[in-house]
């Protein structure tokens, strides 16, 4: 039976030559508290991977949309590289199952925390880049994303969920009917996760989590749109 790391390699289509890079990419900072023998976590790889991810997406979008101006290209790239989206990609490839966490972080749900998954995904990008080259990480990344126009169509359909929710409730309830409230903050300083509830008048109609208050509010608004449209 394949280990979670071997399964991850299969899903992304890259077998690491330097296994230590892969292990480092999935090492959450919290593990260092329990394992003093470990020198580094995935934070430096995350720093590198963020830059590589931006470069690969920039070139791909530049080639795909030759008529787009800089502003439109930047907006598309941001939609494909925001924390919530990257956390979703991490779950798709099973990165959550491969994470190495400290006991405290594991016990408080760190494996499913969006911030941890976003960081690990960027670290994985950095690790593949160091293990190979730019063409290889481009192939791996674009393989994970799949056809970018399809991804963008789904992303743009739910873009600005707070605005769409406001437009939906305004005719019936007025301009000031919605209220967003932070109900929980979890995680260490380097890996905060926020939970936000959105209220229509005094009734909670959706909740969401994210690595920032903004992301959590957007997730709550998406949940509220689903809830209100099926009532």
JSON list of C-alpha atoms in Angstrom, two decimals:
[
{"chain": "A", "resi": 1, "resn": "UNK", "atom": "CA", "xyz": [0.00, 0.00, 0.00]},
{"chain": "A", "resi": 2, "resn": "UNK", "atom": "CA", "xyz": [1.35, 3.41, -0.98]},
{"chain": "A", "resi": 3, "resn": "UNK", "atom": "CA", "xyz": [2.14, 5.95, 1.72]},
{"chain": "A", "resi": 4, "resn": "UNK", "atom": "CA", "xyz": [0.40, 9.35, 1.69]},
{"chain": "A", "resi": 5, "resn": "UNK", "atom": "CA", "xyz": [3.56, 10.90, 0.22]},
{"chain": "A", "resi": 6, "resn": "UNK", "atom": "CA", "xyz": [3.72, 8.33, -2.57]},
{"chain": "A", "resi": 7, "resn": "UNK", "atom": "CA", "xyz": [0.05, 8.89, -3.31]},
{"chain": "A", "resi": 8, "resn": "UNK", "atom": "CA", "xyz": [0.71, 12.63, -3.43]},
{"chain": "A", "resi": 9, "resn": "UNK", "atom": "CA", "xyz": [3.52, 12.11, -5.93]},
{"chain": "A", "resi": 10, "resn": "UNK", "atom": "CA", "xyz": [1.20, 10.03, -8.10]},
{"chain": "A", "resi": 11, "resn": "UNK", "atom": "CA", "xyz": [-1.55, 12.63, -8.02]},
{"chain": "A", "resi": 12, "resn": "UNK", "atom": "CA", "xyz": [0.71, 15.51, -9.03]},
{"chain": "A", "resi": 13, "resn": "UNK", "atom": "CA", "xyz": [2.66, 13.49, -11.58]},
{"chain": "A", "resi": 14, "resn": "UNK", "atom": "CA", "xyz": [6.12, 14.06, -10.13]},
{"chain": "A", "resi": 15, "resn": "UNK", "atom": "CA", "xyz": [8.39, 11.56, -8.37]},
{"chain": "A", "resi": 16, "resn": "UNK", "atom": "CA", "xyz": [10.89, 13.41, -6.22]},
{"chain": "A", "resi": 17, "resn": "UNK", "atom": "CA", "xyz": [14.59, 12.79, -6.73]},
{"chain": "A", "resi": 18, "resn": "UNK", "atom": "CA", "xyz": [15.28, 14.48, -3.39]},
{"chain": "A", "resi": 19, "resn": "UNK", "atom": "CA", "xyz": [12.81, 12.96, -0.96]},
{"chain": "A", "resi": 20, "resn": "UNK", "atom": "CA", "xyz": [13.83, 15.41, 1.77]},
{"chain": "A", "resi": 21, "resn": "UNK", "atom": "CA", "xyz": [12.32, 18.27, -0.22]},
{"chain": "A", "resi": 22, "resn": "UNK", "atom": "CA", "xyz": [8.93, 16.58, -0.28]},
{"chain": "A", "resi": 23, "resn": "UNK", "atom": "CA", "xyz": [9.09, 15.81, 3.43]},
{"chain": "A", "resi": 24, "resn": "UNK", "atom": "CA", "xyz": [9.99, 19.40, 4.19]},
{"chain": "A", "resi": 25, "resn": "UNK", "atom": "CA", "xyz": [7.13, 20.70, 2.05]},
{"chain": "A", "resi": 26, "resn": "UNK", "atom": "CA", "xyz": [4.56, 18.85, 4.17]},
{"chain": "A", "resi": 27, "resn": "UNK", "atom": "CA", "xyz": [6.16, 19.74, 7.52]},
{"chain": "A", "resi": 28, "resn": "UNK", "atom": "CA", "xyz": [3.98, 22.26, 9.35]},
{"chain": "A", "resi": 29, "resn": "UNK", "atom": "CA", "xyz": [5.85, 24.64, 11.72]},
{"chain": "A", "resi": 30, "resn": "UNK", "atom": "CA", "xyz": [3.98, 23.16, 14.68]},
{"chain": "A", "resi": 31, "resn": "UNK", "atom": "CA", "xyz": [5.83, 19.85, 14.27]},
{"chain": "A", "resi": 32, "resn": "UNK", "atom": "CA", "xyz": [9.14, 21.48, 15.22]},
{"chain": "A", "resi": 33, "resn": "UNK", "atom": "CA", "xyz": [7.82, 21.95, 18.76]},
{"chain": "A", "resi": 34, "resn": "UNK", "atom": "CA", "xyz": [7.41, 18.18, 19.11]},
{"chain": "A", "resi": 35, "resn": "UNK", "atom": "CA", "xyz": [10.44, 17.20, 17.07]},
{"chain": "A", "resi": 36, "resn": "UNK", "atom": "CA", "xyz": [13.51, 19.23, 18.09]},
{"chain": "A", "resi": 37, "resn": "UNK", "atom": "CA", "xyz": [15.58, 17.03, 15.76]},
{"chain": "A", "resi": 38, "resn": "UNK", "atom": "CA", "xyz": [13.91, 18.70, 12.79]},
{"chain": "A", "resi": 39, "resn": "UNK", "atom": "CA", "xyz": [15.73, 21.85, 11.70]},
{"chain": "A", "resi": 40, "resn": "UNK", "atom": "CA", "xyz": [13.21, 23.46, 9.35]},
{"chain": "A", "resi": 41, "resn": "UNK", "atom": "CA", "xyz": [9.52, 23.52, 8.45]},
{"chain": "A", "resi": 42, "resn": "UNK", "atom": "CA", "xyz": [7.92, 24.33, 5.10]},
{"chain": "A", "resi": 43, "resn": "UNK", "atom": "CA", "xyz": [7.99, 28.12, 5.58]},
{"chain": "A", "resi": 44, "resn": "UNK", "atom": "CA", "xyz": [11.02, 28.87, 3.38]},
{"chain": "A", "resi": 45, "resn": "UNK", "atom": "CA", "xyz": [9.67, 26.60, 0.65]},
{"chain": "A", "resi": 46, "resn": "UNK", "atom": "CA", "xyz": [6.34, 28.41, 0.92]},
{"chain": "A", "resi": 47, "resn": "UNK", "atom": "CA", "xyz": [8.11, 31.73, 0.30]},
{"chain": "A", "resi": 48, "resn": "UNK", "atom": "CA", "xyz": [9.77, 30.34, -2.84]},
{"chain": "A", "resi": 49, "resn": "UNK", "atom": "CA", "xyz": [6.69, 28.49, -4.04]},
{"chain": "A", "resi": 50, "resn": "UNK", "atom": "CA", "xyz": [4.53, 31.61, -3.89]},
{"chain": "A", "resi": 51, "resn": "UNK", "atom": "CA", "xyz": [6.86, 33.35, -6.35]},
{"chain": "A", "resi": 52, "resn": "UNK", "atom": "CA", "xyz": [7.05, 30.32, -8.65]},
{"chain": "A", "resi": 53, "resn": "UNK", "atom": "CA", "xyz": [3.27, 29.93, -8.63]},
{"chain": "A", "resi": 54, "resn": "UNK", "atom": "CA", "xyz": [2.81, 33.57, -9.59]},
{"chain": "A", "resi": 55, "resn": "UNK", "atom": "CA", "xyz": [5.31, 33.23, -12.45]},
{"chain": "A", "resi": 56, "resn": "UNK", "atom": "CA", "xyz": [3.74, 30.06, -13.88]},
{"chain": "A", "resi": 57, "resn": "UNK", "atom": "CA", "xyz": [0.20, 31.49, -13.72]},
{"chain": "A", "resi": 58, "resn": "UNK", "atom": "CA", "xyz": [1.35, 34.80, -15.17]},
{"chain": "A", "resi": 59, "resn": "UNK", "atom": "CA", "xyz": [2.93, 33.17, -18.22]},
{"chain": "A", "resi": 60, "resn": "UNK", "atom": "CA", "xyz": [-0.01, 30.80, -18.74]},
{"chain": "A", "resi": 61, "resn": "UNK", "atom": "CA", "xyz": [-2.57, 33.61, -18.56]},
{"chain": "A", "resi": 62, "resn": "UNK", "atom": "CA", "xyz": [-0.42, 35.86, -20.75]},
{"chain": "A", "resi": 63, "resn": "UNK", "atom": "CA", "xyz": [-0.45, 33.17, -23.44]},
{"chain": "A", "resi": 64, "resn": "UNK", "atom": "CA", "xyz": [-4.12, 32.25, -23.03]},
{"chain": "A", "resi": 65, "resn": "UNK", "atom": "CA", "xyz": [-5.55, 35.77, -23.15]},
{"chain": "A", "resi": 66, "resn": "UNK", "atom": "CA", "xyz": [-3.51, 37.79, -25.67]},
{"chain": "A", "resi": 67, "resn": "UNK", "atom": "CA", "xyz": [-6.14, 40.56, -25.81]},
{"chain": "A", "resi": 68, "resn": "UNK", "atom": "CA", "xyz": [-6.33, 41.13, -22.04]},
{"chain": "A", "resi": 69, "resn": "UNK", "atom": "CA", "xyz": [-4.76, 44.20, -20.50]},
{"chain": "A", "resi": 70, "resn": "UNK", "atom": "CA", "xyz": [-2.60, 44.06, -17.38]},
{"chain": "A", "resi": 71, "resn": "UNK", "atom": "CA", "xyz": [-5.47, 44.76, -14.99]},
{"chain": "A", "resi": 72, "resn": "UNK", "atom": "CA", "xyz": [-7.64, 41.94, -16.33]},
{"chain": "A", "resi": 73, "resn": "UNK", "atom": "CA", "xyz": [-4.72, 39.49, -16.27]},
{"chain": "A", "resi": 74, "resn": "UNK", "atom": "CA", "xyz": [-3.89, 40.46, -12.68]},
{"chain": "A", "resi": 75, "resn": "UNK", "atom": "CA", "xyz": [-7.49, 39.91, -11.64]},
{"chain": "A", "resi": 76, "resn": "UNK", "atom": "CA", "xyz": [-7.56, 36.44, -13.22]},
{"chain": "A", "resi": 77, "resn": "UNK", "atom": "CA", "xyz": [-4.26, 35.51, -11.58]},
{"chain": "A", "resi": 78, "resn": "UNK", "atom": "CA", "xyz": [-5.48, 36.68, -8.18]},
{"chain": "A", "resi": 79, "resn": "UNK", "atom": "CA", "xyz": [-8.61, 34.55, -8.54]},
{"chain": "A", "resi": 80, "resn": "UNK", "atom": "CA", "xyz": [-6.48, 31.46, -9.23]},
{"chain": "A", "resi": 81, "resn": "UNK", "atom": "CA", "xyz": [-3.95, 32.11, -6.47]},
{"chain": "A", "resi": 82, "resn": "UNK", "atom": "CA", "xyz": [-5.99, 33.28, -3.48]},
{"chain": "A", "resi": 83, "resn": "UNK", "atom": "CA", "xyz": [-5.75, 31.32, -0.25]},
{"chain": "A", "resi": 84, "resn": "UNK", "atom": "CA", "xyz": [-9.17, 29.70, -0.38]},
{"chain": "A", "resi": 85, "resn": "UNK", "atom": "CA", "xyz": [-8.61, 28.50, -3.93]},
{"chain": "A", "resi": 86, "resn": "UNK", "atom": "CA", "xyz": [-5.17, 27.06, -3.13]},
{"chain": "A", "resi": 87, "resn": "UNK", "atom": "CA", "xyz": [-6.55, 25.28, -0.06]},
{"chain": "A", "resi": 88, "resn": "UNK", "atom": "CA", "xyz": [-9.14, 23.69, -2.32]},
{"chain": "A", "resi": 89, "resn": "UNK", "atom": "CA", "xyz": [-6.45, 22.51, -4.74]},
{"chain": "A", "resi": 90, "resn": "UNK", "atom": "CA", "xyz": [-4.50, 21.08, -1.79]},
{"chain": "A", "resi": 91, "resn": "UNK", "atom": "CA", "xyz": [-7.52, 19.01, -0.79]},
{"chain": "A", "resi": 92, "resn": "UNK", "atom": "CA", "xyz": [-8.03, 17.84, -4.37]},
{"chain": "A", "resi": 93, "resn": "UNK", "atom": "CA", "xyz": [-4.53, 16.33, -4.52]},
{"chain": "A", "resi": 94, "resn": "UNK", "atom": "CA", "xyz": [-4.69, 14.86, -1.01]},
{"chain": "A", "resi": 95, "resn": "UNK", "atom": "CA", "xyz": [-2.12, 17.22, 0.46]},
{"chain": "A", "resi": 96, "resn": "UNK", "atom": "CA", "xyz": [-4.16, 17.45, 3.66]},
{"chain": "A", "resi": 97, "resn": "UNK", "atom": "CA", "xyz": [-3.60, 13.72, 4.25]},
{"chain": "A", "resi": 98, "resn": "UNK", "atom": "CA", "xyz": [0.16, 14.08, 3.84]},
{"chain": "A", "resi": 99, "resn": "UNK", "atom": "CA", "xyz": [0.68, 17.02, 6.22]},
{"chain": "A", "resi": 100, "resn": "UNK", "atom": "CA", "xyz": [2.98, 16.45, 9.20]},
{"chain": "A", "resi": 101, "resn": "UNK", "atom": "CA", "xyz": [1.64, 18.37, 12.19]},
{"chain": "A", "resi": 102, "resn": "UNK", "atom": "CA", "xyz": [2.47, 18.83, 15.83]},
{"chain": "A", "resi": 103, "resn": "UNK", "atom": "CA", "xyz": [0.18, 17.07, 18.28]},
{"chain": "A", "resi": 104, "resn": "UNK", "atom": "CA", "xyz": [-1.49, 20.28, 19.43]},
{"chain": "A", "resi": 105, "resn": "UNK", "atom": "CA", "xyz": [-2.16, 21.47, 15.89]},
{"chain": "A", "resi": 106, "resn": "UNK", "atom": "CA", "xyz": [-3.49, 18.04, 14.92]},
{"chain": "A", "resi": 107, "resn": "UNK", "atom": "CA", "xyz": [-5.85, 17.92, 17.89]},
{"chain": "A", "resi": 108, "resn": "UNK", "atom": "CA", "xyz": [-7.35, 21.32, 17.05]},
{"chain": "A", "resi": 109, "resn": "UNK", "atom": "CA", "xyz": [-8.18, 20.51, 13.43]},
{"chain": "A", "resi": 110, "resn": "UNK", "atom": "CA", "xyz": [-5.04, 21.88, 11.83]},
{"chain": "A", "resi": 111, "resn": "UNK", "atom": "CA", "xyz": [-5.12, 19.31, 9.04]},
{"chain": "A", "resi": 112, "resn": "UNK", "atom": "CA", "xyz": [-8.25, 20.88, 7.57]},
{"chain": "A", "resi": 113, "resn": "UNK", "atom": "CA", "xyz": [-7.25, 24.49, 8.27]},
{"chain": "A", "resi": 114, "resn": "UNK", "atom": "CA", "xyz": [-7.25, 26.56, 5.09]},
{"chain": "A", "resi": 115, "resn": "UNK", "atom": "CA", "xyz": [-4.16, 28.55, 6.03]},
{"chain": "A", "resi": 116, "resn": "UNK", "atom": "CA", "xyz": [-2.11, 25.40, 6.63]},
{"chain": "A", "resi": 117, "resn": "UNK", "atom": "CA", "xyz": [-3.23, 23.90, 3.32]},
{"chain": "A", "resi": 118, "resn": "UNK", "atom": "CA", "xyz": [-2.50, 27.08, 1.39]},
{"chain": "A", "resi": 119, "resn": "UNK", "atom": "CA", "xyz": [1.00, 27.28, 2.88]},
{"chain": "A", "resi": 120, "resn": "UNK", "atom": "CA", "xyz": [1.67, 23.60, 2.20]},
{"chain": "A", "resi": 121, "resn": "UNK", "atom": "CA", "xyz": [0.51, 23.91, -1.40]},
{"chain": "A", "resi": 122, "resn": "UNK", "atom": "CA", "xyz": [2.91, 26.79, -2.03]},
{"chain": "A", "resi": 123, "resn": "UNK", "atom": "CA", "xyz": [5.67, 24.87, -0.26]},
{"chain": "A", "resi": 124, "resn": "UNK", "atom": "CA", "xyz": [5.01, 21.88, -2.50]},
{"chain": "A", "resi": 125, "resn": "UNK", "atom": "CA", "xyz": [5.34, 24.12, -5.55]},
{"chain": "A", "resi": 126, "resn": "UNK", "atom": "CA", "xyz": [8.69, 25.35, -4.26]},
{"chain": "A", "resi": 127, "resn": "UNK", "atom": "CA", "xyz": [9.83, 21.81, -3.55]},
{"chain": "A", "resi": 128, "resn": "UNK", "atom": "CA", "xyz": [8.99, 20.54, -7.05]},
{"chain": "A", "resi": 129, "resn": "UNK", "atom": "CA", "xyz": [10.77, 23.54, -8.55]},
{"chain": "A", "resi": 130, "resn": "UNK", "atom": "CA", "xyz": [13.95, 22.89, -6.56]},
{"chain": "A", "resi": 131, "resn": "UNK", "atom": "CA", "xyz": [13.75, 19.18, -7.35]},
{"chain": "A", "resi": 132, "resn": "UNK", "atom": "CA", "xyz": [13.46, 19.81, -11.09]},
{"chain": "A", "resi": 133, "resn": "UNK", "atom": "CA", "xyz": [13.19, 22.99, -13.16]},
{"chain": "A", "resi": 134, "resn": "UNK", "atom": "CA", "xyz": [10.72, 25.61, -14.36]},
{"chain": "A", "resi": 135, "resn": "UNK", "atom": "CA", "xyz": [9.26, 23.57, -17.26]},
{"chain": "A", "resi": 136, "resn": "UNK", "atom": "CA", "xyz": [8.57, 20.66, -14.90]},
{"chain": "A", "resi": 137, "resn": "UNK", "atom": "CA", "xyz": [6.83, 22.72, -12.23]},
{"chain": "A", "resi": 138, "resn": "UNK", "atom": "CA", "xyz": [4.83, 24.43, -14.97]},
{"chain": "A", "resi": 139, "resn": "UNK", "atom": "CA", "xyz": [3.67, 21.04, -16.22]},
{"chain": "A", "resi": 140, "resn": "UNK", "atom": "CA", "xyz": [2.86, 19.84, -12.71]},
{"chain": "A", "resi": 141, "resn": "UNK", "atom": "CA", "xyz": [1.00, 22.99, -11.70]},
{"chain": "A", "resi": 142, "resn": "UNK", "atom": "CA", "xyz": [-1.03, 23.30, -14.88]},
{"chain": "A", "resi": 143, "resn": "UNK", "atom": "CA", "xyz": [-1.85, 19.61, -14.60]},
{"chain": "A", "resi": 144, "resn": "UNK", "atom": "CA", "xyz": [-3.24, 20.20, -11.11]},
{"chain": "A", "resi": 145, "resn": "UNK", "atom": "CA", "xyz": [-5.26, 23.21, -12.26]},
{"chain": "A", "resi": 146, "resn": "UNK", "atom": "CA", "xyz": [-6.52, 21.58, -15.43]},
{"chain": "A", "resi": 147, "resn": "UNK", "atom": "CA", "xyz": [-7.84, 23.86, -18.21]},
{"chain": "A", "resi": 148, "resn": "UNK", "atom": "CA", "xyz": [-7.53, 27.38, -16.81]},
{"chain": "A", "resi": 149, "resn": "UNK", "atom": "CA", "xyz": [-10.58, 28.75, -18.67]},
{"chain": "A", "resi": 150, "resn": "UNK", "atom": "CA", "xyz": [-12.72, 26.12, -16.94]},
{"chain": "A", "resi": 151, "resn": "UNK", "atom": "CA", "xyz": [-11.26, 26.98, -13.53]},
{"chain": "A", "resi": 152, "resn": "UNK", "atom": "CA", "xyz": [-11.78, 30.68, -14.19]},
{"chain": "A", "resi": 153, "resn": "UNK", "atom": "CA", "xyz": [-15.37, 30.15, -15.28]},
{"chain": "A", "resi": 154, "resn": "UNK", "atom": "CA", "xyz": [-16.13, 28.49, -11.94]},
{"chain": "A", "resi": 155, "resn": "UNK", "atom": "CA", "xyz": [-14.16, 31.05, -9.96]},
{"chain": "A", "resi": 156, "resn": "UNK", "atom": "CA", "xyz": [-15.67, 34.06, -11.70]},
{"chain": "A", "resi": 157, "resn": "UNK", "atom": "CA", "xyz": [-19.15, 32.64, -11.21]},
{"chain": "A", "resi": 158, "resn": "UNK", "atom": "CA", "xyz": [-18.70, 33.01, -7.44]},
{"chain": "A", "resi": 159, "resn": "UNK", "atom": "CA", "xyz": [-16.55, 36.15, -7.54]},
{"chain": "A", "resi": 160, "resn": "UNK", "atom": "CA", "xyz": [-17.61, 38.92, -5.17]},
{"chain": "A", "resi": 161, "resn": "UNK", "atom": "CA", "xyz": [-20.08, 36.77, -3.22]},
{"chain": "A", "resi": 162, "resn": "UNK", "atom": "CA", "xyz": [-20.68, 39.55, -0.68]},
{"chain": "A", "resi": 163, "resn": "UNK", "atom": "CA", "xyz": [-21.80, 41.86, -3.48]},
{"chain": "A", "resi": 164, "resn": "UNK", "atom": "CA", "xyz": [-24.04, 39.20, -4.98]},
{"chain": "A", "resi": 165, "resn": "UNK", "atom": "CA", "xyz": [-25.60, 38.48, -1.58]},
{"chain": "A", "resi": 166, "resn": "UNK", "atom": "CA", "xyz": [-26.23, 42.19, -1.01]},
{"chain": "A", "resi": 167, "resn": "UNK", "atom": "CA", "xyz": [-27.91, 42.46, -4.41]},
{"chain": "A", "resi": 168, "resn": "UNK", "atom": "CA", "xyz": [-30.03, 39.42, -3.62]},
{"chain": "A", "resi": 169, "resn": "UNK", "atom": "CA", "xyz": [-31.39, 40.62, -0.26]},
{"chain": "A", "resi": 170, "resn": "UNK", "atom": "CA", "xyz": [-31.59, 44.36, -0.92]},
{"chain": "A", "resi": 171, "resn": "UNK", "atom": "CA", "xyz": [-34.93, 44.48, -2.79]},
{"chain": "A", "resi": 172, "resn": "UNK", "atom": "CA", "xyz": [-36.71, 42.62, 0.01]},
{"chain": "A", "resi": 173, "resn": "UNK", "atom": "CA", "xyz": [-34.82, 43.73, 3.11]},
{"chain": "A", "resi": 174, "resn": "UNK", "atom": "CA", "xyz": [-33.06, 47.02, 2.36]},
{"chain": "A", "resi": 175, "resn": "UNK", "atom": "CA", "xyz": [-29.43, 48.14, 2.36]},
{"chain": "A", "resi": 176, "resn": "UNK", "atom": "CA", "xyz": [-28.50, 47.41, 5.97]},
{"chain": "A", "resi": 177, "resn": "UNK", "atom": "CA", "xyz": [-30.01, 43.97, 6.48]},
{"chain": "A", "resi": 178, "resn": "UNK", "atom": "CA", "xyz": [-26.74, 42.01, 6.41]},
{"chain": "A", "resi": 179, "resn": "UNK", "atom": "CA", "xyz": [-24.22, 41.77, 9.22]},
{"chain": "A", "resi": 180, "resn": "UNK", "atom": "CA", "xyz": [-20.95, 39.79, 9.31]},
{"chain": "A", "resi": 181, "resn": "UNK", "atom": "CA", "xyz": [-19.59, 38.63, 12.67]},
{"chain": "A", "resi": 182, "resn": "UNK", "atom": "CA", "xyz": [-16.37, 36.81, 13.56]},
{"chain": "A", "resi": 183, "resn": "UNK", "atom": "CA", "xyz": [-17.47, 33.90, 15.75]},
{"chain": "A", "resi": 184, "resn": "UNK", "atom": "CA", "xyz": [-14.18, 32.05, 16.16]},
{"chain": "A", "resi": 185, "resn": "UNK", "atom": "CA", "xyz": [-10.45, 32.53, 15.63]},
{"chain": "A", "resi": 186, "resn": "UNK", "atom": "CA", "xyz": [-8.21, 29.47, 15.78]},
{"chain": "A", "resi": 187, "resn": "UNK", "atom": "CA", "xyz": [-4.58, 28.57, 15.25]},
{"chain": "A", "resi": 188, "resn": "UNK", "atom": "CA", "xyz": [-1.19, 30.00, 16.10]},
{"chain": "A", "resi": 189, "resn": "UNK", "atom": "CA", "xyz": [-0.16, 33.49, 15.02]},
{"chain": "A", "resi": 190, "resn": "UNK", "atom": "CA", "xyz": [1.45, 32.15, 11.85]},
{"chain": "A", "resi": 191, "resn": "UNK", "atom": "CA", "xyz": [-1.60, 30.06, 10.91]},
{"chain": "A", "resi": 192, "resn": "UNK", "atom": "CA", "xyz": [-4.74, 31.91, 11.93]},
{"chain": "A", "resi": 193, "resn": "UNK", "atom": "CA", "xyz": [-8.11, 30.68, 10.70]},
{"chain": "A", "resi": 194, "resn": "UNK", "atom": "CA", "xyz": [-11.25, 32.76, 11.04]},
{"chain": "A", "resi": 195, "resn": "UNK", "atom": "CA", "xyz": [-14.86, 31.63, 11.18]},
{"chain": "A", "resi": 196, "resn": "UNK", "atom": "CA", "xyz": [-17.45, 34.24, 10.23]},
{"chain": "A", "resi": 197, "resn": "UNK", "atom": "CA", "xyz": [-21.25, 34.08, 10.34]},
{"chain": "A", "resi": 198, "resn": "UNK", "atom": "CA", "xyz": [-23.45, 36.30, 8.20]},
{"chain": "A", "resi": 199, "resn": "UNK", "atom": "CA", "xyz": [-26.80, 37.41, 9.59]},
{"chain": "A", "resi": 200, "resn": "UNK", "atom": "CA", "xyz": [-29.88, 38.55, 7.69]},
{"chain": "A", "resi": 201, "resn": "UNK", "atom": "CA", "xyz": [-31.45, 40.81, 10.27]},
{"chain": "A", "resi": 202, "resn": "UNK", "atom": "CA", "xyz": [-31.08, 38.58, 13.35]},
{"chain": "A", "resi": 203, "resn": "UNK", "atom": "CA", "xyz": [-31.03, 35.22, 11.57]},
{"chain": "A", "resi": 204, "resn": "UNK", "atom": "CA", "xyz": [-27.79, 33.44, 10.73]},
{"chain": "A", "resi": 205, "resn": "UNK", "atom": "CA", "xyz": [-27.96, 32.45, 7.06]},
{"chain": "A", "resi": 206, "resn": "UNK", "atom": "CA", "xyz": [-24.42, 31.23, 6.41]},
{"chain": "A", "resi": 207, "resn": "UNK", "atom": "CA", "xyz": [-20.98, 30.70, 7.88]},
{"chain": "A", "resi": 208, "resn": "UNK", "atom": "CA", "xyz": [-17.53, 30.21, 6.43]},
{"chain": "A", "resi": 209, "resn": "UNK", "atom": "CA", "xyz": [-13.86, 29.80, 7.29]},
{"chain": "A", "resi": 210, "resn": "UNK", "atom": "CA", "xyz": [-10.76, 31.36, 5.82]},
{"chain": "A", "resi": 211, "resn": "UNK", "atom": "CA", "xyz": [-7.16, 32.32, 6.46]},
{"chain": "A", "resi": 212, "resn": "UNK", "atom": "CA", "xyz": [-8.25, 35.96, 6.77]},
{"chain": "A", "resi": 213, "resn": "UNK", "atom": "CA", "xyz": [-11.39, 37.73, 7.89]},
{"chain": "A", "resi": 214, "resn": "UNK", "atom": "CA", "xyz": [-12.04, 38.75, 4.27]},
{"chain": "A", "resi": 215, "resn": "UNK", "atom": "CA", "xyz": [-11.82, 35.17, 2.99]},
{"chain": "A", "resi": 216, "resn": "UNK", "atom": "CA", "xyz": [-14.06, 33.92, 5.78]},
{"chain": "A", "resi": 217, "resn": "UNK", "atom": "CA", "xyz": [-16.67, 36.59, 5.04]},
{"chain": "A", "resi": 218, "resn": "UNK", "atom": "CA", "xyz": [-16.65, 35.63, 1.36]},
{"chain": "A", "resi": 219, "resn": "UNK", "atom": "CA", "xyz": [-17.08, 31.96, 2.26]},
{"chain": "A", "resi": 220, "resn": "UNK", "atom": "CA", "xyz": [-19.99, 32.85, 4.56]},
{"chain": "A", "resi": 221, "resn": "UNK", "atom": "CA", "xyz": [-21.63, 34.87, 1.79]},
{"chain": "A", "resi": 222, "resn": "UNK", "atom": "CA", "xyz": [-21.33, 31.93, -0.63]},
{"chain": "A", "resi": 223, "resn": "UNK", "atom": "CA", "xyz": [-22.96, 29.64, 1.93]},
{"chain": "A", "resi": 224, "resn": "UNK", "atom": "CA", "xyz": [-25.75, 32.18, 2.47]},
{"chain": "A", "resi": 225, "resn": "UNK", "atom": "CA", "xyz": [-26.44, 32.41, -1.28]},
{"chain": "A", "resi": 226, "resn": "UNK", "atom": "CA", "xyz": [-26.90, 28.64, -1.42]},
{"chain": "A", "resi": 227, "resn": "UNK", "atom": "CA", "xyz": [-29.10, 28.65, 1.69]},
{"chain": "A", "resi": 228, "resn": "UNK", "atom": "CA", "xyz": [-31.35, 31.49, 0.59]},
{"chain": "A", "resi": 229, "resn": "UNK", "atom": "CA", "xyz": [-31.79, 30.26, -2.95]},
{"chain": "A", "resi": 230, "resn": "UNK", "atom": "CA", "xyz": [-32.99, 26.80, -1.92]},
{"chain": "A", "resi": 231, "resn": "UNK", "atom": "CA", "xyz": [-35.47, 28.04, 0.68]}
]
